[in-house]
């Protein structure tokens, strides 16, 4: 009894408003909340609706969604390959937008993603496992997920040419220098020459956190080690010593259907859209609440409040799948755009990692010189905002580490902001932003502890307001913003060493 009366009341109210609207405007397609009676969006109004309380609530929702991943992975995760955790994420996004009374056209874009996971690995070179060893992402396992044994053999030059691989590589573990070509190319050439595993050593300081990228039937189990760990081994090999070695890799690489979610305002000029995106997936290791829970939820929060307003230009939100495996969702999306559809996107804004605990306000240094014209105007919108709000900011490289890559390579101006991943904060940056020098911006980056305790809410609120400002600015007008002219690849002189969060070469 208790629930029936209020329910009846609500039903009849909703019924009346639909009827009322139908009477006022019988041809209107919008069923609920008359679109025409809404005020035009403004930065001030949209920003005023962003609250820490709402963001916290959404982060809590997302963390409980990540808990569904425990079933498959024994810990919270929203990995694309994890059907429970990731699917629950996109269901949540979809359902949240679907509640907004027909304000948006929602679409699902399903595609086949090649995704992988490394469960366990071991690499013994001579008498020890190098401290710096990491498994390459998208590596195949060793045969039957058993250890393989063979001598370590040094590959000549950069290991980018068949002729670099000596005959002795057959049945051996290949040791290859990083650089010139991709890790995937090196692994495939090693496999083709008969190697049983491949080890790439760094050409600069530190470990190599890389990915093989698109699978090849020639790939063998692949690892990265530091230059420091490699040098003593190289000396021994050059002196003619034999280094008996073993490799073990338990990993999977497989195809899985997954889905990008898009939501576009029904209002506004449909030929001129401002587009923005975040990624709906996390890595296998953890729940990804900062990476990229924060970006995804910022978009949801802005999309929710935008529905209170009219827009002059259309706004298109995207939640990408498969970002962590190498920008799969955004690559697929852009590859499917006809020239005509491509030209409707006036710019793309990338929002990945909005609340790193030891944050800096980072702006992608997206210049017009190296990117589609208009990118720099967007870059300046961000820096002007921080300055107007008394905040410091830094430029970071616009080098292919997130979902903007396919857009700028296909003529669409792009840019975005972030708060930092595995980079180390300098003393100078501590003066600018507070926090701790000598530590990562996000000490839980790509780890299990990227959870509800891993967020700087002050940065998240500031950045969500800035995202609201970026959306409102272009939803109102593209006056002065360069017109789109072509969909050609930009002339990029240096090939990028990133395509996604992991190094590709
Ligand atoms: C689109 O995806 C959402 C989220 O997974 C799902 O709830 C919805 O049913 C899908 N719609 C269509 C038409 O496939
Ligand atoms: C590989 O090396 C051979 C022999 O040195 C050379 O002729 C060939 O051009 C090289 N191929 C590539 C792709 O560099
Ligand atoms: C690399 O490591 C060496 C030795 O630890 C150090 O002297 C050098 O400054 C490092 N280079 C960079 C670029 O960090
Ligand atoms: C920003 O990028 C331009 C080239 O596009 C470069 O000249 C400039 O030095 C960069 N600035 C910073 C701070 O990285
Ligand atoms: C900005 O950085 C300067 C040091 O470069 C510092 O003195 C100032 O307090 C910083 N501003 C804020 C808001 O943190
Ligand atoms: Zn990310």
XYZ file of C-alpha atoms and ligand atoms in Angstrom:
576
model
C 0.000 0.000 0.000
C 2.729 2.436 0.951
C 4.356 2.356 -2.439
C 1.246 2.417 -4.579
C -0.011 5.907 -3.792
C 3.204 7.818 -4.531
C 3.646 5.701 -7.644
C 0.191 6.590 -8.908
C 0.882 10.235 -8.161
C 4.136 10.203 -10.110
C 2.585 8.413 -13.067
C -0.238 10.857 -13.370
C 2.104 13.855 -13.134
C 4.370 12.520 -15.830
C 1.321 11.708 -17.925
C 0.038 15.266 -17.601
C 3.291 16.828 -18.688
C 3.517 14.681 -21.810
C -0.073 15.507 -22.643
C 0.507 19.183 -22.006
C 3.487 19.209 -24.276
C 1.689 17.312 -27.007
C -1.036 19.963 -26.859
C 1.411 22.839 -27.072
C 3.468 21.343 -29.858
C 1.848 18.278 -31.403
C 4.691 17.654 -33.920
C 7.516 17.883 -31.416
C 9.646 14.709 -31.406
C 10.943 15.390 -27.910
C 8.571 13.677 -25.538
C 9.679 14.910 -22.154
C 10.848 18.242 -20.723
C 10.278 20.672 -23.577
C 13.645 21.260 -25.225
C 12.680 24.677 -26.541
C 11.876 26.014 -23.097
C 15.389 25.258 -21.807
C 17.900 28.111 -21.481
C 20.965 28.148 -23.740
C 23.910 26.480 -21.997
C 26.636 28.684 -20.503
C 29.925 27.808 -18.841
C 28.904 29.517 -15.595
C 25.623 27.640 -15.290
C 27.063 24.240 -16.210
C 30.109 24.621 -13.972
C 27.910 25.622 -11.035
C 26.237 22.216 -11.182
C 29.483 20.269 -10.722
C 29.849 19.082 -7.133
C 32.269 16.884 -5.249
C 29.317 15.060 -3.726
C 28.034 13.859 -7.123
C 31.488 12.831 -8.278
C 32.062 10.865 -5.069
C 28.769 9.056 -5.469
C 29.661 8.091 -9.039
C 33.125 6.876 -8.011
C 31.488 4.681 -5.365
C 29.092 3.284 -7.965
C 32.013 2.521 -10.266
C 34.015 0.825 -7.543
C 31.140 -1.518 -6.770
C 30.897 -2.252 -10.505
C 34.617 -3.114 -10.546
C 33.916 -5.573 -7.713
C 31.954 -7.637 -10.222
C 35.300 -8.409 -11.842
C 36.306 -10.397 -8.747
C 34.302 -13.313 -10.102
C 36.679 -13.673 -13.072
C 39.936 -12.110 -11.842
C 39.883 -12.536 -8.047
C 40.188 -8.775 -7.611
C 38.260 -5.712 -8.811
C 38.868 -4.859 -12.479
C 37.045 -3.391 -15.462
C 39.360 -4.840 -18.117
C 37.819 -5.082 -21.604
C 38.358 -8.838 -21.533
C 36.565 -9.094 -18.173
C 32.956 -9.634 -19.176
C 31.532 -8.887 -15.739
C 33.441 -5.727 -14.718
C 33.595 -4.078 -18.119
C 30.096 -4.934 -19.222
C 28.722 -3.606 -15.940
C 30.605 -0.351 -16.624
C 29.086 0.182 -20.043
C 25.652 -0.818 -18.774
C 25.981 1.868 -16.098
C 27.008 4.506 -18.632
C 24.226 3.523 -21.003
C 21.566 3.449 -18.288
C 22.629 6.841 -16.908
C 22.314 8.501 -20.315
C 19.089 6.638 -21.127
C 17.474 8.217 -18.054
C 17.885 11.692 -19.511
C 14.496 11.850 -21.166
C 15.415 11.524 -24.801
C 17.865 14.425 -24.757
C 20.539 12.245 -26.398
C 20.665 9.799 -29.261
C 22.602 6.880 -27.777
C 24.452 4.417 -29.945
C 26.437 1.267 -29.345
C 29.303 0.459 -31.632
C 30.308 -3.150 -31.253
C 33.618 -4.358 -32.664
C 36.102 -7.207 -32.320
C 38.990 -6.246 -30.084
C 42.200 -8.202 -29.735
C 42.835 -8.168 -26.035
C 45.176 -9.984 -23.762
C 46.321 -10.606 -20.258
C 49.580 -11.797 -18.722
C 48.983 -13.974 -15.676
C 52.510 -15.021 -14.730
C 56.022 -14.980 -16.185
C 59.628 -15.829 -15.423
C 62.842 -15.158 -17.312
C 66.149 -16.599 -16.129
C 69.250 -15.470 -18.015
C 72.270 -17.435 -16.791
C 71.972 -17.738 -13.050
C 69.367 -15.098 -12.321
C 66.172 -13.275 -13.270
C 66.972 -9.656 -14.174
C 65.338 -7.278 -11.645
C 63.977 -5.104 -14.426
C 62.147 -7.834 -16.347
C 58.596 -7.092 -17.538
C 56.357 -9.065 -19.864
C 55.311 -7.312 -23.066
C 51.563 -6.782 -23.360
C 49.760 -8.891 -25.986
C 52.571 -11.444 -25.804
C 51.658 -15.052 -26.577
C 52.392 -17.654 -23.892
C 55.319 -20.040 -24.156
C 54.147 -23.322 -25.799
C 51.682 -25.161 -23.533
C 52.371 -22.453 -20.929
C 55.464 -24.419 -19.953
C 58.999 -23.131 -19.480
C 61.304 -23.271 -22.515
C 65.075 -23.656 -22.318
C 67.823 -22.501 -24.638
C 70.955 -20.372 -24.879
C 70.712 -16.580 -24.950
C 71.769 -15.292 -28.387
C 72.573 -11.684 -29.221
C 70.861 -10.276 -32.305
C 72.846 -7.905 -34.544
C 71.967 -4.237 -35.131
C 68.391 -3.362 -34.133
C 66.773 -6.695 -34.885
C 64.541 -5.072 -37.469
C 65.757 -7.086 -40.433
C 65.798 -10.855 -41.008
C 69.508 -10.634 -41.714
C 70.146 -9.419 -38.137
C 69.216 -12.848 -36.772
C 72.101 -15.378 -36.813
C 71.575 -19.063 -37.631
C 72.244 -19.925 -33.975
C 68.938 -18.224 -33.045
C 67.065 -21.466 -33.764
C 65.952 -22.910 -30.427
C 67.477 -19.944 -28.586
C 66.248 -16.916 -26.645
C 66.880 -13.760 -28.674
C 68.387 -10.689 -26.995
C 67.487 -7.614 -29.061
C 68.210 -3.912 -28.686
C 65.230 -1.524 -28.438
C 64.656 1.010 -31.207
C 64.094 1.706 -34.939
C 61.150 -0.722 -35.313
C 58.332 -1.877 -33.057
C 58.553 -4.548 -30.344
C 56.002 -6.537 -32.368
C 58.323 -6.509 -35.409
C 61.283 -7.701 -33.356
C 59.297 -10.510 -31.746
C 57.903 -11.661 -35.099
C 61.327 -11.660 -36.767
C 62.747 -13.627 -33.824
C 59.928 -16.158 -34.053
C 60.282 -16.464 -37.809
C 64.003 -17.180 -37.392
C 63.201 -19.968 -34.924
C 63.762 -18.276 -31.537
C 61.749 -19.685 -28.618
C 61.391 -16.326 -26.830
C 62.499 -12.711 -27.279
C 64.013 -10.241 -24.837
C 64.252 -6.558 -25.781
C 66.747 -4.511 -23.784
C 66.303 -0.780 -23.330
C 68.348 1.849 -25.158
C 67.736 4.330 -22.342
C 67.517 4.062 -18.533
C 64.922 1.904 -16.851
C 62.693 -1.054 -17.666
C 60.737 -1.393 -20.886
C 56.963 -1.420 -20.457
C 55.878 -2.243 -23.974
C 53.277 -3.961 -26.064
C 53.624 -6.166 -29.137
C 50.532 -4.527 -30.640
C 48.637 -6.309 -33.414
C 49.236 -10.057 -33.021
C 51.271 -12.007 -35.577
C 51.461 -15.777 -35.920
C 55.256 -15.381 -35.632
C 55.218 -13.691 -32.219
C 57.010 -15.547 -29.423
C 56.796 -14.936 -25.677
C 58.391 -11.497 -25.250
C 59.978 -9.602 -22.387
C 61.662 -6.257 -21.753
C 64.736 -5.641 -19.555
C 66.850 -2.595 -18.731
C 70.051 -1.705 -20.494
C 71.809 -1.954 -17.138
C 70.737 -5.591 -16.760
C 71.625 -6.364 -20.375
C 75.157 -4.964 -20.564
C 76.971 -7.614 -18.453
C 75.187 -10.338 -20.451
C 76.169 -8.744 -23.771
C 79.812 -8.572 -22.644
C 79.768 -12.303 -21.840
C 78.103 -13.201 -25.128
C 80.605 -11.108 -27.072
C 83.408 -12.923 -25.248
C 81.979 -16.213 -26.509
C 80.409 -17.396 -23.234
C 77.281 -19.530 -23.356
C 74.406 -18.286 -21.184
C 71.867 -21.070 -20.614
C 68.472 -19.459 -20.131
C 64.797 -20.188 -19.655
C 61.551 -18.371 -20.280
C 58.046 -19.004 -19.016
C 54.942 -17.056 -19.951
C 51.341 -17.718 -18.976
C 49.290 -15.292 -21.035
C 46.322 -15.139 -23.350
C 45.619 -13.124 -26.455
C 42.139 -13.397 -27.855
C 39.437 -11.664 -29.814
C 36.413 -10.446 -27.937
C 33.383 -8.454 -28.980
C 33.201 -5.167 -27.099
C 31.342 -1.897 -27.331
C 31.940 1.844 -27.570
C 29.032 3.935 -26.290
C 28.236 7.276 -27.918
C 25.654 9.869 -26.886
C 24.861 12.857 -29.082
C 22.560 15.752 -28.290
C 19.448 15.730 -30.461
C 19.502 19.493 -30.250
C 22.052 21.746 -31.918
C 23.492 21.901 -35.427
C 24.034 18.243 -36.304
C 26.628 19.150 -38.957
C 28.958 20.793 -36.440
C 29.773 18.757 -33.350
C 32.085 19.118 -30.434
C 33.201 15.661 -29.392
C 34.778 14.419 -26.181
C 35.759 11.005 -24.865
C 37.098 8.937 -21.997
C 37.770 5.194 -21.793
C 35.400 2.758 -20.138
C 37.973 0.005 -19.541
C 40.692 -0.434 -16.923
C 43.833 -2.579 -16.888
C 43.661 -6.148 -15.551
C 45.564 -5.289 -12.382
C 42.929 -3.132 -10.720
C 39.615 -1.246 -10.723
C 40.901 1.821 -12.623
C 39.037 4.418 -10.583
C 41.405 7.242 -11.560
C 42.381 5.614 -14.899
C 39.963 6.252 -16.409
C 37.043 6.068 -14.009
C 37.486 9.783 -13.410
C 37.365 10.727 -17.112
C 34.392 8.461 -17.811
C 32.476 9.783 -14.815
C 33.355 13.403 -15.568
C 31.756 12.893 -18.982
C 28.669 11.311 -17.419
C 28.307 14.120 -14.923
C 28.683 16.826 -17.577
C 26.310 14.967 -19.933
C 23.723 14.719 -17.158
C 23.703 18.443 -16.422
C 23.980 19.494 -20.058
C 20.523 17.956 -20.516
C 19.079 20.968 -18.659
C 20.071 23.252 -21.516
C 19.696 24.026 -25.159
C 22.811 23.891 -27.361
C 23.599 25.637 -30.652
C 26.079 22.988 -31.824
C 25.723 19.312 -31.221
C 27.737 17.650 -28.468
C 28.870 14.045 -28.840
C 30.194 12.076 -25.872
C 32.109 8.800 -26.296
C 33.156 6.078 -23.888
C 35.827 3.932 -25.536
C 36.506 0.248 -24.955
C 39.939 -1.357 -25.363
C 42.009 1.757 -24.645
C 44.459 -0.101 -22.430
C 45.127 -2.670 -25.161
C 46.212 0.072 -27.560
C 43.402 2.593 -28.255
C 41.270 -0.076 -29.940
C 37.856 1.566 -29.496
C 38.826 5.053 -30.659
C 40.881 3.652 -33.567
C 37.926 1.593 -34.696
C 35.516 4.498 -34.342
C 37.591 6.874 -36.462
C 38.314 4.149 -39.053
C 34.571 3.742 -39.601
C 33.836 7.449 -40.227
C 32.981 8.406 -43.796
C 34.641 11.598 -45.007
C 31.334 13.389 -44.574
C 30.934 12.197 -40.968
C 34.561 12.934 -40.162
C 34.115 16.549 -41.278
C 31.190 17.057 -38.893
C 33.535 16.661 -35.919
C 34.979 20.096 -35.331
C 37.287 18.955 -32.555
C 37.926 16.068 -30.168
C 38.754 16.480 -26.469
C 40.378 13.615 -24.538
C 39.795 13.196 -20.811
C 41.932 10.457 -19.255
C 42.979 10.531 -15.548
C 41.422 13.645 -13.984
C 42.301 13.174 -10.293
C 45.768 11.681 -9.728
C 46.578 11.782 -6.011
C 49.931 13.589 -6.477
C 48.573 15.624 -9.367
C 49.816 18.322 -11.701
C 47.431 20.203 -13.980
C 48.738 18.928 -17.287
C 47.704 20.256 -20.681
C 48.617 18.399 -23.873
C 50.999 20.549 -25.867
C 48.907 20.226 -29.006
C 50.212 22.879 -31.367
C 48.861 23.754 -34.797
C 52.365 23.268 -36.183
C 52.291 19.523 -35.482
C 48.534 18.836 -35.381
C 45.325 19.717 -37.236
C 44.684 23.450 -37.055
C 42.445 24.336 -34.123
C 44.293 22.063 -31.681
C 46.257 25.009 -30.371
C 43.147 27.097 -29.785
C 41.791 24.257 -27.645
C 45.125 23.998 -25.808
C 44.898 27.708 -25.036
C 41.342 27.368 -23.747
C 42.666 25.004 -21.063
C 45.650 27.102 -20.031
C 43.543 30.279 -19.967
C 41.066 28.567 -17.689
C 43.700 27.452 -15.188
C 45.202 30.930 -15.194
C 41.806 32.570 -14.719
C 41.287 30.301 -11.711
C 44.652 31.075 -10.153
C 46.106 27.646 -10.922
C 49.465 26.636 -12.343
C 49.695 24.214 -15.261
C 52.352 22.382 -17.307
C 52.541 21.193 -20.891
C 52.946 17.484 -21.505
C 53.756 15.756 -24.800
C 50.887 15.060 -27.178
C 52.492 11.814 -28.239
C 49.840 9.176 -28.834
C 49.340 7.823 -25.322
C 45.549 8.214 -25.298
C 42.444 8.145 -27.483
C 43.055 11.425 -29.313
C 45.601 9.715 -31.581
C 43.266 8.475 -34.344
C 41.489 11.842 -34.439
C 44.566 13.975 -35.010
C 45.918 11.469 -37.524
C 42.703 11.866 -39.516
C 42.533 15.631 -39.671
C 40.439 16.340 -36.553
C 41.827 18.971 -34.157
C 42.381 17.525 -30.702
C 43.680 18.100 -27.235
C 42.940 17.438 -23.611
C 44.066 17.572 -20.018
C 45.380 15.011 -17.523
C 46.818 14.907 -14.011
C 49.735 12.499 -14.440
C 50.437 8.766 -14.471
C 53.810 7.064 -13.790
C 55.860 10.231 -14.270
C 57.843 11.556 -11.303
C 56.939 14.919 -9.765
C 59.762 17.438 -9.618
C 60.579 19.900 -6.794
C 59.517 22.661 -9.130
C 56.125 21.028 -9.609
C 55.697 20.665 -5.863
C 56.025 24.453 -5.640
C 53.377 24.758 -8.345
C 50.860 22.113 -7.233
C 51.827 20.848 -3.777
C 52.248 17.101 -3.271
C 55.422 15.023 -3.041
C 58.602 15.368 -5.075
C 60.307 12.227 -6.380
C 57.072 10.227 -6.427
C 54.754 9.272 -9.253
C 51.791 11.560 -9.942
C 49.685 8.433 -9.485
C 51.504 5.913 -7.303
C 48.691 3.430 -7.996
C 48.862 3.796 -11.797
C 47.811 0.493 -13.413
C 47.703 -1.236 -10.033
C 45.205 -2.800 -7.651
C 45.241 0.277 -5.394
C 43.716 2.556 -8.089
C 40.591 2.596 -5.942
C 38.404 5.088 -4.052
C 41.356 6.205 -1.912
C 43.396 7.097 -4.980
C 41.631 10.319 -5.958
C 42.439 13.996 -5.384
C 38.922 15.394 -5.253
C 40.024 19.038 -5.422
C 41.710 18.355 -8.778
C 38.766 16.288 -9.968
C 36.248 19.050 -9.246
C 38.484 21.694 -10.870
C 38.974 19.541 -13.974
C 35.321 18.547 -14.275
C 34.416 22.247 -14.205
C 36.983 22.811 -16.923
C 35.460 19.987 -18.983
C 32.040 21.630 -18.476
C 33.554 24.913 -19.666
C 35.076 23.278 -22.756
C 31.751 21.669 -23.663
C 29.685 24.808 -23.040
C 32.092 27.024 -24.987
C 31.860 25.001 -28.206
C 28.227 23.993 -27.725
C 27.396 27.700 -27.880
C 29.672 28.748 -30.737
C 32.502 27.815 -33.095
C 32.977 31.462 -33.982
C 36.633 31.927 -34.860
C 37.384 28.215 -34.521
C 39.033 26.963 -37.740
C 36.715 25.229 -40.202
C 37.450 21.601 -41.038
C 38.999 21.186 -44.465
C 40.470 17.731 -44.906
C 40.647 14.289 -43.389
C 44.219 13.554 -44.360
C 46.879 12.351 -42.063
C 49.009 15.138 -40.702
C 52.643 15.256 -41.735
C 54.187 13.982 -38.557
C 57.959 13.996 -38.910
C 58.819 11.767 -35.926
C 57.000 8.437 -35.637
C 55.389 8.193 -32.206
C 56.816 5.627 -29.781
C 53.372 5.340 -28.166
C 49.999 4.194 -29.385
C 48.161 3.881 -26.104
C 49.590 3.757 -22.598
C 52.355 1.278 -23.448
C 55.422 1.816 -25.606
C 55.166 0.244 -29.033
C 58.820 0.738 -29.942
C 23.661 -1.039 -26.016
O 24.524 -1.341 -24.933
C 23.909 -1.203 -23.660
C 24.998 -1.370 -22.615
O 25.603 -2.627 -22.657
C 22.765 -2.190 -23.531
O 22.138 -2.022 -22.287
C 21.769 -1.943 -24.658
O 20.766 -2.908 -24.624
C 22.462 -1.967 -26.005
N 21.507 -1.585 -27.031
C 21.487 -2.136 -28.229
C 20.462 -1.627 -29.177
O 22.275 -3.021 -28.546
C 67.762 -6.078 -44.693
O 69.128 -6.312 -44.866
C 69.482 -6.638 -46.192
C 70.926 -7.108 -46.207
O 71.723 -6.246 -45.440
C 69.222 -5.445 -47.061
O 69.527 -5.719 -48.411
C 67.747 -5.066 -46.945
O 67.498 -3.865 -47.655
C 67.347 -4.879 -45.502
N 65.905 -4.713 -45.430
C 65.348 -3.727 -44.773
C 63.859 -3.716 -44.763
O 65.993 -2.871 -44.192
C 70.817 7.122 -16.567
O 71.465 6.483 -15.514
C 72.797 6.962 -15.262
C 73.445 6.074 -14.229
O 72.578 5.797 -13.154
C 72.699 8.429 -14.849
O 73.983 8.947 -14.640
C 72.011 9.209 -15.950
O 71.811 10.557 -15.544
C 70.658 8.614 -16.287
N 70.091 9.288 -17.446
C 68.855 9.737 -17.455
C 68.424 10.387 -18.727
O 68.077 9.655 -16.514
C 55.236 22.395 -27.537
O 55.306 21.861 -28.857
C 56.069 22.658 -29.760
C 56.080 21.984 -31.121
O 54.845 21.621 -31.557
C 57.490 22.819 -29.277
O 58.172 23.699 -30.131
C 57.493 23.371 -27.844
O 58.827 23.367 -27.376
C 56.639 22.497 -26.951
N 56.605 23.082 -25.626
C 56.827 22.368 -24.530
C 56.843 23.113 -23.258
O 56.991 21.158 -24.550
C 52.043 28.510 -8.630
O 53.429 28.259 -8.660
C 54.217 29.215 -7.922
C 55.657 28.778 -8.017
O 56.044 28.677 -9.354
C 53.774 29.261 -6.463
O 54.484 30.280 -5.800
C 52.291 29.511 -6.370
O 51.882 29.414 -5.028
C 51.533 28.459 -7.197
N 50.116 28.706 -7.167
C 49.235 27.849 -6.638
C 47.802 28.242 -6.699
O 49.573 26.790 -6.152
Zn 43.796 5.840 -19.276
